[in-house]
């Protein structure tokens, strides 16, 4: 890791919407370039430590829970008991950390392109994975996640949850956001399995969100969009759960509360039995965006 100046600086990180930037005051702790992308680690004034890839903010200490808890637990809690999970991307370990909360979780496979993401997380942002990267139930497959999908299919592997924790659709991960990749992911899911992914900013990327939902609906019977605020990403953030037999919503409150109470580790911060269904609520402007 290349150390950089520790003097106070102003950081303008490009957001997931081109032309939008996040202004932070802080110190750049390290930066460098891997074979795949440029990376930076910052100690910011408002969000604590964070990292960026190719100038786009990926995760921060302060609000990572607002992204990763809904991403994992909206489908995970709707499932009767996930035992195996596959994460596409997710080299920072934050999604794996949440998946390991499930008492029956036996294995989490992380398909990460870039070893540099794992290295910078270990050195500068251990709070993101909180030991998940060292858990014996977690394995990492380095390389193109599309190739990993093919290899897992050849091996006839099956998973309960498939978590898309990738960079944006306009990056090197673009092929994984196509209908064909969703179909390949579905083929790795058990009958009651579910895929969950991030869609983008409703106010800034409506066309992208509509296109991703349309592609998911070509592959899955049940596609459920939901929304959570993620300050690092620029505001309200869209996600979706896709499955044939599992959908967030409709669970009795007592069952939902019992499943949340059974999770390992400290209490969730972004979700409880009351806020879980609230993330599914669609005011008219969001309903218009997400209706098929």
mmCIF file of C-alpha atoms in Angstrom:
data_model
loop_
_atom_site.group_PDB
_atom_site.id
_atom_site.type_symbol
_atom_site.label_atom_id
_atom_site.label_comp_id
_atom_site.label_asym_id
_atom_site.label_seq_id
_atom_site.Cartn_x
_atom_site.Cartn_y
_atom_site.Cartn_z
ATOM 1 C CA UNK A 1 0.000 0.000 0.000
ATOM 2 C CA UNK A 2 1.405 3.386 -0.993
ATOM 3 C CA UNK A 3 1.261 5.926 1.780
ATOM 4 C CA UNK A 4 0.266 9.462 0.774
ATOM 5 C CA UNK A 5 0.330 12.812 2.516
ATOM 6 C CA UNK A 6 -1.531 12.907 5.809
ATOM 7 C CA UNK A 7 -2.238 16.650 5.659
ATOM 8 C CA UNK A 8 -5.844 17.797 5.595
ATOM 9 C CA UNK A 9 -7.298 17.790 2.094
ATOM 10 C CA UNK A 10 -10.626 18.231 0.381
ATOM 11 C CA UNK A 11 -11.715 15.116 -1.444
ATOM 12 C CA UNK A 12 -14.165 15.237 -4.338
ATOM 13 C CA UNK A 13 -15.239 11.660 -4.948
ATOM 14 C CA UNK A 14 -17.241 10.891 -8.063
ATOM 15 C CA UNK A 15 -20.555 9.309 -7.141
ATOM 16 C CA UNK A 16 -22.429 6.544 -8.878
ATOM 17 C CA UNK A 17 -24.161 9.143 -11.038
ATOM 18 C CA UNK A 18 -21.740 10.848 -13.440
ATOM 19 C CA UNK A 19 -21.415 14.538 -12.652
ATOM 20 C CA UNK A 20 -22.289 14.144 -8.971
ATOM 21 C CA UNK A 21 -19.527 14.430 -6.420
ATOM 22 C CA UNK A 22 -19.176 13.972 -2.691
ATOM 23 C CA UNK A 23 -17.156 16.660 -0.937
ATOM 24 C CA UNK A 24 -15.296 15.500 2.137
ATOM 25 C CA UNK A 25 -12.603 17.053 4.284
ATOM 26 C CA UNK A 26 -10.049 14.632 5.594
ATOM 27 C CA UNK A 27 -6.809 12.820 4.926
ATOM 28 C CA UNK A 28 -5.928 10.440 2.139
ATOM 29 C CA UNK A 29 -4.325 7.538 3.996
ATOM 30 C CA UNK A 30 -3.249 5.573 0.952
ATOM 31 C CA UNK A 31 -3.748 5.282 -2.786
ATOM 32 C CA UNK A 32 -2.534 3.084 -5.560
ATOM 33 C CA UNK A 33 -3.392 1.210 -8.736
ATOM 34 C CA UNK A 34 -3.992 -2.495 -9.139
ATOM 35 C CA UNK A 35 -4.127 -4.327 -12.444
ATOM 36 C CA UNK A 36 -7.843 -3.459 -12.600
ATOM 37 C CA UNK A 37 -8.492 -0.062 -11.019
ATOM 38 C CA UNK A 38 -7.234 2.878 -9.000
ATOM 39 C CA UNK A 39 -8.030 2.846 -5.298
ATOM 40 C CA UNK A 40 -7.944 5.325 -2.426
ATOM 41 C CA UNK A 41 -8.520 5.129 1.309
ATOM 42 C CA UNK A 42 -9.661 8.280 3.132
ATOM 43 C CA UNK A 43 -10.144 9.326 6.719
ATOM 44 C CA UNK A 44 -13.057 11.715 6.286
ATOM 45 C CA UNK A 45 -14.540 14.295 8.602
ATOM 46 C CA UNK A 46 -18.139 13.066 8.358
ATOM 47 C CA UNK A 47 -18.141 9.395 7.402
ATOM 48 C CA UNK A 48 -14.991 8.069 9.028
ATOM 49 C CA UNK A 49 -12.757 5.903 6.918
ATOM 50 C CA UNK A 50 -13.908 5.038 3.417
ATOM 51 C CA UNK A 51 -12.504 3.669 0.212
ATOM 52 C CA UNK A 52 -13.028 4.531 -3.427
ATOM 53 C CA UNK A 53 -12.401 2.644 -6.668
ATOM 54 C CA UNK A 54 -11.654 4.641 -9.806
ATOM 55 C CA UNK A 55 -12.783 7.737 -7.916
ATOM 56 C CA UNK A 56 -16.170 6.335 -6.902
ATOM 57 C CA UNK A 57 -16.967 5.934 -3.219
ATOM 58 C CA UNK A 58 -17.638 2.304 -2.308
ATOM 59 C CA UNK A 59 -18.136 2.012 1.465
ATOM 60 C CA UNK A 60 -17.588 4.026 4.617
ATOM 61 C CA UNK A 61 -17.395 3.146 8.285
ATOM 62 C CA UNK A 62 -20.299 5.443 9.169
ATOM 63 C CA UNK A 63 -23.013 4.252 6.785
ATOM 64 C CA UNK A 64 -21.993 0.841 5.429
ATOM 65 C CA UNK A 65 -24.764 -0.718 7.522
ATOM 66 C CA UNK A 66 -27.365 1.293 5.609
ATOM 67 C CA UNK A 67 -26.330 -0.487 2.434
ATOM 68 C CA UNK A 68 -25.284 -3.975 3.495
ATOM 69 C CA UNK A 69 -27.975 -4.774 6.051
ATOM 70 C CA UNK A 70 -30.868 -4.267 3.591
ATOM 71 C CA UNK A 71 -28.910 -5.843 0.728
ATOM 72 C CA UNK A 72 -28.453 -9.080 2.677
ATOM 73 C CA UNK A 73 -31.352 -9.212 5.120
ATOM 74 C CA UNK A 74 -34.292 -8.178 2.943
ATOM 75 C CA UNK A 75 -33.956 -11.514 1.080
ATOM 76 C CA UNK A 76 -32.243 -13.369 3.922
ATOM 77 C CA UNK A 77 -35.015 -12.838 6.448
ATOM 78 C CA UNK A 78 -37.644 -13.777 3.868
ATOM 79 C CA UNK A 79 -35.853 -17.100 3.362
ATOM 80 C CA UNK A 80 -36.684 -19.935 5.749
ATOM 81 C CA UNK A 81 -33.019 -20.469 6.609
ATOM 82 C CA UNK A 82 -30.126 -19.708 4.234
ATOM 83 C CA UNK A 83 -27.166 -22.108 4.462
ATOM 84 C CA UNK A 84 -24.969 -21.196 1.472
ATOM 85 C CA UNK A 85 -24.435 -17.790 -0.114
ATOM 86 C CA UNK A 86 -22.510 -16.419 -3.082
ATOM 87 C CA UNK A 87 -21.357 -12.790 -3.174
ATOM 88 C CA UNK A 88 -20.358 -11.268 -6.505
ATOM 89 C CA UNK A 89 -17.819 -8.584 -5.677
ATOM 90 C CA UNK A 90 -17.879 -7.821 -1.988
ATOM 91 C CA UNK A 91 -14.145 -8.076 -1.391
ATOM 92 C CA UNK A 92 -14.436 -5.695 1.548
ATOM 93 C CA UNK A 93 -16.255 -8.451 3.432
ATOM 94 C CA UNK A 94 -19.211 -6.329 4.555
ATOM 95 C CA UNK A 95 -21.812 -8.512 2.825
ATOM 96 C CA UNK A 96 -20.109 -11.662 4.110
ATOM 97 C CA UNK A 97 -20.238 -10.223 7.631
ATOM 98 C CA UNK A 98 -24.015 -9.856 7.396
ATOM 99 C CA UNK A 99 -24.491 -13.291 5.840
ATOM 100 C CA UNK A 100 -22.611 -14.935 8.701
ATOM 101 C CA UNK A 101 -25.243 -13.639 11.107
ATOM 102 C CA UNK A 102 -27.596 -16.454 10.010
ATOM 103 C CA UNK A 103 -27.343 -19.325 12.513
ATOM 104 C CA UNK A 104 -27.493 -21.966 9.786
ATOM 105 C CA UNK A 105 -24.992 -20.332 7.421
ATOM 106 C CA UNK A 106 -22.440 -22.970 6.435
ATOM 107 C CA UNK A 107 -20.532 -21.298 3.610
ATOM 108 C CA UNK A 108 -20.100 -17.887 1.991
ATOM 109 C CA UNK A 109 -18.235 -17.685 -1.311
ATOM 110 C CA UNK A 110 -16.892 -14.263 -2.339
ATOM 111 C CA UNK A 111 -16.212 -13.866 -6.076
ATOM 112 C CA UNK A 112 -13.923 -10.805 -6.091
ATOM 113 C CA UNK A 113 -12.057 -9.518 -9.128
ATOM 114 C CA UNK A 114 -9.346 -7.546 -7.363
ATOM 115 C CA UNK A 115 -7.151 -8.756 -4.487
ATOM 116 C CA UNK A 116 -6.292 -5.102 -3.775
ATOM 117 C CA UNK A 117 -9.809 -4.553 -2.394
ATOM 118 C CA UNK A 118 -9.293 -7.341 0.118
ATOM 119 C CA UNK A 119 -5.831 -6.061 1.027
ATOM 120 C CA UNK A 120 -6.890 -2.446 1.595
ATOM 121 C CA UNK A 121 -9.839 -3.603 3.691
ATOM 122 C CA UNK A 122 -7.640 -5.752 5.889
ATOM 123 C CA UNK A 123 -5.159 -2.936 6.437
ATOM 124 C CA UNK A 124 -7.371 0.135 6.696
ATOM 125 C CA UNK A 125 -11.034 -0.849 7.073
ATOM 126 C CA UNK A 126 -11.339 -3.981 9.223
ATOM 127 C CA UNK A 127 -14.571 -2.571 10.652
ATOM 128 C CA UNK A 128 -16.268 -3.402 7.344
ATOM 129 C CA UNK A 129 -15.696 -7.138 7.568
ATOM 130 C CA UNK A 130 -15.312 -7.433 11.367
ATOM 131 C CA UNK A 131 -13.418 -10.683 11.017
ATOM 132 C CA UNK A 132 -15.618 -12.194 8.305
ATOM 133 C CA UNK A 133 -12.707 -12.449 5.874
ATOM 134 C CA UNK A 134 -10.938 -14.715 8.352
ATOM 135 C CA UNK A 135 -13.945 -16.874 9.180
ATOM 136 C CA UNK A 136 -13.408 -20.501 8.071
ATOM 137 C CA UNK A 137 -16.848 -20.527 6.475
ATOM 138 C CA UNK A 138 -15.771 -17.801 4.027
ATOM 139 C CA UNK A 139 -13.795 -18.561 0.868
ATOM 140 C CA UNK A 140 -12.597 -16.128 -1.793
ATOM 141 C CA UNK A 141 -12.431 -16.855 -5.503
ATOM 142 C CA UNK A 142 -10.283 -14.204 -7.172
ATOM 143 C CA UNK A 143 -10.932 -13.295 -10.795
ATOM 144 C CA UNK A 144 -13.765 -12.355 -13.113
ATOM 145 C CA UNK A 145 -17.064 -13.138 -11.371
ATOM 146 C CA UNK A 146 -18.602 -14.139 -14.709
ATOM 147 C CA UNK A 147 -15.983 -16.885 -14.999
ATOM 148 C CA UNK A 148 -16.658 -17.909 -11.405
ATOM 149 C CA UNK A 149 -20.363 -18.268 -12.244
ATOM 150 C CA UNK A 150 -19.438 -20.599 -15.079
ATOM 151 C CA UNK A 151 -17.101 -22.651 -12.893
ATOM 152 C CA UNK A 152 -19.715 -23.017 -10.163
ATOM 153 C CA UNK A 153 -22.283 -24.112 -12.733
ATOM 154 C CA UNK A 154 -19.948 -26.789 -14.090
ATOM 155 C CA UNK A 155 -19.428 -27.994 -10.517
ATOM 156 C CA UNK A 156 -23.218 -28.108 -10.050
ATOM 157 C CA UNK A 157 -23.031 -25.830 -6.989
ATOM 158 C CA UNK A 158 -26.239 -24.481 -5.431
ATOM 159 C CA UNK A 159 -26.827 -21.499 -3.161
ATOM 160 C CA UNK A 160 -29.659 -20.041 -1.125
ATOM 161 C CA UNK A 161 -28.662 -16.401 -1.597
ATOM 162 C CA UNK A 162 -26.836 -14.594 -4.391
ATOM 163 C CA UNK A 163 -25.728 -11.087 -3.411
ATOM 164 C CA UNK A 164 -24.647 -8.585 -6.056
ATOM 165 C CA UNK A 165 -22.091 -6.375 -4.278
ATOM 166 C CA UNK A 166 -20.395 -5.076 -7.412
ATOM 167 C CA UNK A 167 -19.227 -1.814 -8.885
ATOM 168 C CA UNK A 168 -21.693 -0.040 -11.163
ATOM 169 C CA UNK A 169 -23.198 -1.312 -14.449
ATOM 170 C CA UNK A 170 -21.048 1.152 -16.421
ATOM 171 C CA UNK A 171 -17.785 -0.359 -15.121
ATOM 172 C CA UNK A 172 -15.885 -3.548 -15.862
ATOM 173 C CA UNK A 173 -18.732 -5.416 -14.139
ATOM 174 C CA UNK A 174 -21.166 -4.458 -16.929
ATOM 175 C CA UNK A 175 -21.626 -7.991 -18.278
ATOM 176 C CA UNK A 176 -22.907 -9.175 -14.896
ATOM 177 C CA UNK A 177 -25.896 -6.822 -15.122
ATOM 178 C CA UNK A 178 -27.295 -8.379 -18.280
ATOM 179 C CA UNK A 179 -30.192 -10.796 -18.547
ATOM 180 C CA UNK A 180 -27.837 -13.661 -19.394
ATOM 181 C CA UNK A 181 -25.886 -13.164 -16.161
ATOM 182 C CA UNK A 182 -29.090 -13.033 -14.122
ATOM 183 C CA UNK A 183 -30.143 -16.322 -15.726
ATOM 184 C CA UNK A 184 -26.739 -17.839 -14.928
ATOM 185 C CA UNK A 185 -27.118 -16.687 -11.332
ATOM 186 C CA UNK A 186 -30.619 -18.127 -11.094
ATOM 187 C CA UNK A 187 -29.323 -21.485 -12.291
ATOM 188 C CA UNK A 188 -27.049 -21.579 -9.230
ATOM 189 C CA UNK A 189 -29.914 -20.919 -6.820
ATOM 190 C CA UNK A 190 -31.936 -23.565 -5.070
ATOM 191 C CA UNK A 191 -35.661 -23.504 -5.810
ATOM 192 C CA UNK A 192 -36.312 -21.277 -2.800
ATOM 193 C CA UNK A 193 -33.215 -19.145 -3.370
ATOM 194 C CA UNK A 194 -33.086 -15.402 -3.980
ATOM 195 C CA UNK A 195 -30.862 -12.837 -5.650
ATOM 196 C CA UNK A 196 -30.450 -9.341 -4.255
ATOM 197 C CA UNK A 197 -28.778 -6.426 -5.981
ATOM 198 C CA UNK A 198 -28.301 -2.674 -5.986
ATOM 199 C CA UNK A 199 -30.036 -0.694 -8.727
ATOM 200 C CA UNK A 200 -28.905 2.921 -8.351
ATOM 201 C CA UNK A 201 -30.199 6.392 -7.533
ATOM 202 C CA UNK A 202 -33.933 6.880 -8.218
ATOM 203 C CA UNK A 203 -33.504 10.614 -8.732
ATOM 204 C CA UNK A 204 -30.463 10.354 -10.957
ATOM 205 C CA UNK A 205 -30.583 6.966 -12.671
ATOM 206 C CA UNK A 206 -34.234 6.132 -13.413
ATOM 207 C CA UNK A 207 -33.474 4.632 -16.841
ATOM 208 C CA UNK A 208 -30.864 2.305 -15.339
ATOM 209 C CA UNK A 209 -33.251 1.187 -12.606
ATOM 210 C CA UNK A 210 -36.071 0.511 -15.070
ATOM 211 C CA UNK A 211 -33.742 -1.447 -17.358
ATOM 212 C CA UNK A 212 -32.352 -3.607 -14.548
ATOM 213 C CA UNK A 213 -35.820 -4.360 -13.189
ATOM 214 C CA UNK A 214 -37.038 -5.265 -16.668
ATOM 215 C CA UNK A 215 -34.137 -7.688 -17.140
ATOM 216 C CA UNK A 216 -34.726 -9.266 -13.735
ATOM 217 C CA UNK A 217 -38.423 -9.729 -14.529
ATOM 218 C CA UNK A 218 -37.502 -11.631 -17.679
ATOM 219 C CA UNK A 219 -35.696 -14.180 -15.507
ATOM 220 C CA UNK A 220 -37.480 -14.269 -12.138
ATOM 221 C CA UNK A 221 -41.153 -14.605 -11.232
ATOM 222 C CA UNK A 222 -41.009 -12.300 -8.213
ATOM 223 C CA UNK A 223 -39.022 -9.041 -8.363
ATOM 224 C CA UNK A 224 -39.382 -6.764 -5.341
ATOM 225 C CA UNK A 225 -37.786 -3.309 -5.339
ATOM 226 C CA UNK A 226 -37.052 -1.528 -2.073
ATOM 227 C CA UNK A 227 -35.268 1.624 -0.989
ATOM 228 C CA UNK A 228 -32.820 2.726 1.681
ATOM 229 C CA UNK A 229 -30.919 5.969 2.312
ATOM 230 C CA UNK A 230 -27.148 5.697 1.752
ATOM 231 C CA UNK A 231 -25.493 9.114 2.223
ATOM 232 C CA UNK A 232 -22.206 7.955 0.700
ATOM 233 C CA UNK A 233 -24.010 7.126 -2.551
ATOM 234 C CA UNK A 234 -25.858 10.427 -2.812
ATOM 235 C CA UNK A 235 -29.199 9.830 -1.056
ATOM 236 C CA UNK A 236 -32.047 7.384 -1.529
ATOM 237 C CA UNK A 237 -30.721 4.150 -3.021
ATOM 238 C CA UNK A 238 -32.669 1.474 -4.881
ATOM 239 C CA UNK A 239 -32.254 -2.277 -4.499
ATOM 240 C CA UNK A 240 -34.238 -5.327 -5.563
ATOM 241 C CA UNK A 241 -34.829 -8.897 -4.466
ATOM 242 C CA UNK A 242 -35.485 -11.396 -7.281
ATOM 243 C CA UNK A 243 -36.699 -14.968 -6.822
ATOM 244 C CA UNK A 244 -39.335 -17.464 -7.908
ATOM 245 C CA UNK A 245 -40.707 -18.357 -4.489
ATOM 246 C CA UNK A 246 -39.265 -15.835 -1.975
ATOM 247 C CA UNK A 247 -40.304 -12.215 -1.664
ATOM 248 C CA UNK A 248 -39.795 -9.691 1.120
ATOM 249 C CA UNK A 249 -43.061 -8.524 2.601
ATOM 250 C CA UNK A 250 -46.110 -10.321 3.851
ATOM 251 C CA UNK A 251 -44.395 -12.071 6.759
ATOM 252 C CA UNK A 252 -46.276 -11.956 10.054
ATOM 253 C CA UNK A 253 -44.636 -9.447 12.373
ATOM 254 C CA UNK A 254 -43.978 -12.042 15.055
ATOM 255 C CA UNK A 255 -42.198 -14.353 12.585
ATOM 256 C CA UNK A 256 -40.101 -11.465 11.248
ATOM 257 C CA UNK A 257 -39.203 -10.369 14.780
ATOM 258 C CA UNK A 258 -38.225 -13.933 15.704
ATOM 259 C CA UNK A 259 -35.962 -14.283 12.674
ATOM 260 C CA UNK A 260 -34.273 -10.957 13.438
ATOM 261 C CA UNK A 261 -33.796 -11.949 17.084
ATOM 262 C CA UNK A 262 -32.156 -15.212 15.999
ATOM 263 C CA UNK A 263 -29.407 -13.460 14.034
ATOM 264 C CA UNK A 264 -25.893 -13.666 15.429
ATOM 265 C CA UNK A 265 -23.911 -10.640 16.524
ATOM 266 C CA UNK A 266 -25.009 -7.214 17.752
ATOM 267 C CA UNK A 267 -28.501 -5.917 16.915
ATOM 268 C CA UNK A 268 -29.127 -4.704 13.387
ATOM 269 C CA UNK A 269 -29.008 -0.937 12.991
ATOM 270 C CA UNK A 270 -30.918 -0.423 9.744
ATOM 271 C CA UNK A 271 -33.676 -2.996 10.185
ATOM 272 C CA UNK A 272 -36.143 -4.197 12.765
ATOM 273 C CA UNK A 273 -39.612 -5.708 12.511
ATOM 274 C CA UNK A 274 -41.145 -2.261 11.941
ATOM 275 C CA UNK A 275 -38.642 -0.796 9.462
ATOM 276 C CA UNK A 276 -38.295 -3.945 7.312
ATOM 277 C CA UNK A 277 -41.737 -3.545 5.668
ATOM 278 C CA UNK A 278 -41.249 0.230 5.549
ATOM 279 C CA UNK A 279 -38.403 -0.166 3.038
ATOM 280 C CA UNK A 280 -40.922 -1.789 0.705
ATOM 281 C CA UNK A 281 -43.361 1.128 0.819
ATOM 282 C CA UNK A 282 -43.640 2.902 -2.531
ATOM 283 C CA UNK A 283 -44.932 6.459 -2.725
ATOM 284 C CA UNK A 284 -46.411 7.286 -6.122
ATOM 285 C CA UNK A 285 -43.201 8.606 -7.656
ATOM 286 C CA UNK A 286 -41.320 5.399 -6.787
ATOM 287 C CA UNK A 287 -44.226 3.174 -7.791
ATOM 288 C CA UNK A 288 -44.183 4.833 -11.179
ATOM 289 C CA UNK A 289 -40.468 4.173 -11.481
ATOM 290 C CA UNK A 290 -40.598 0.506 -10.537
ATOM 291 C CA UNK A 291 -43.888 -0.770 -11.977
ATOM 292 C CA UNK A 292 -43.364 -3.381 -14.649
#
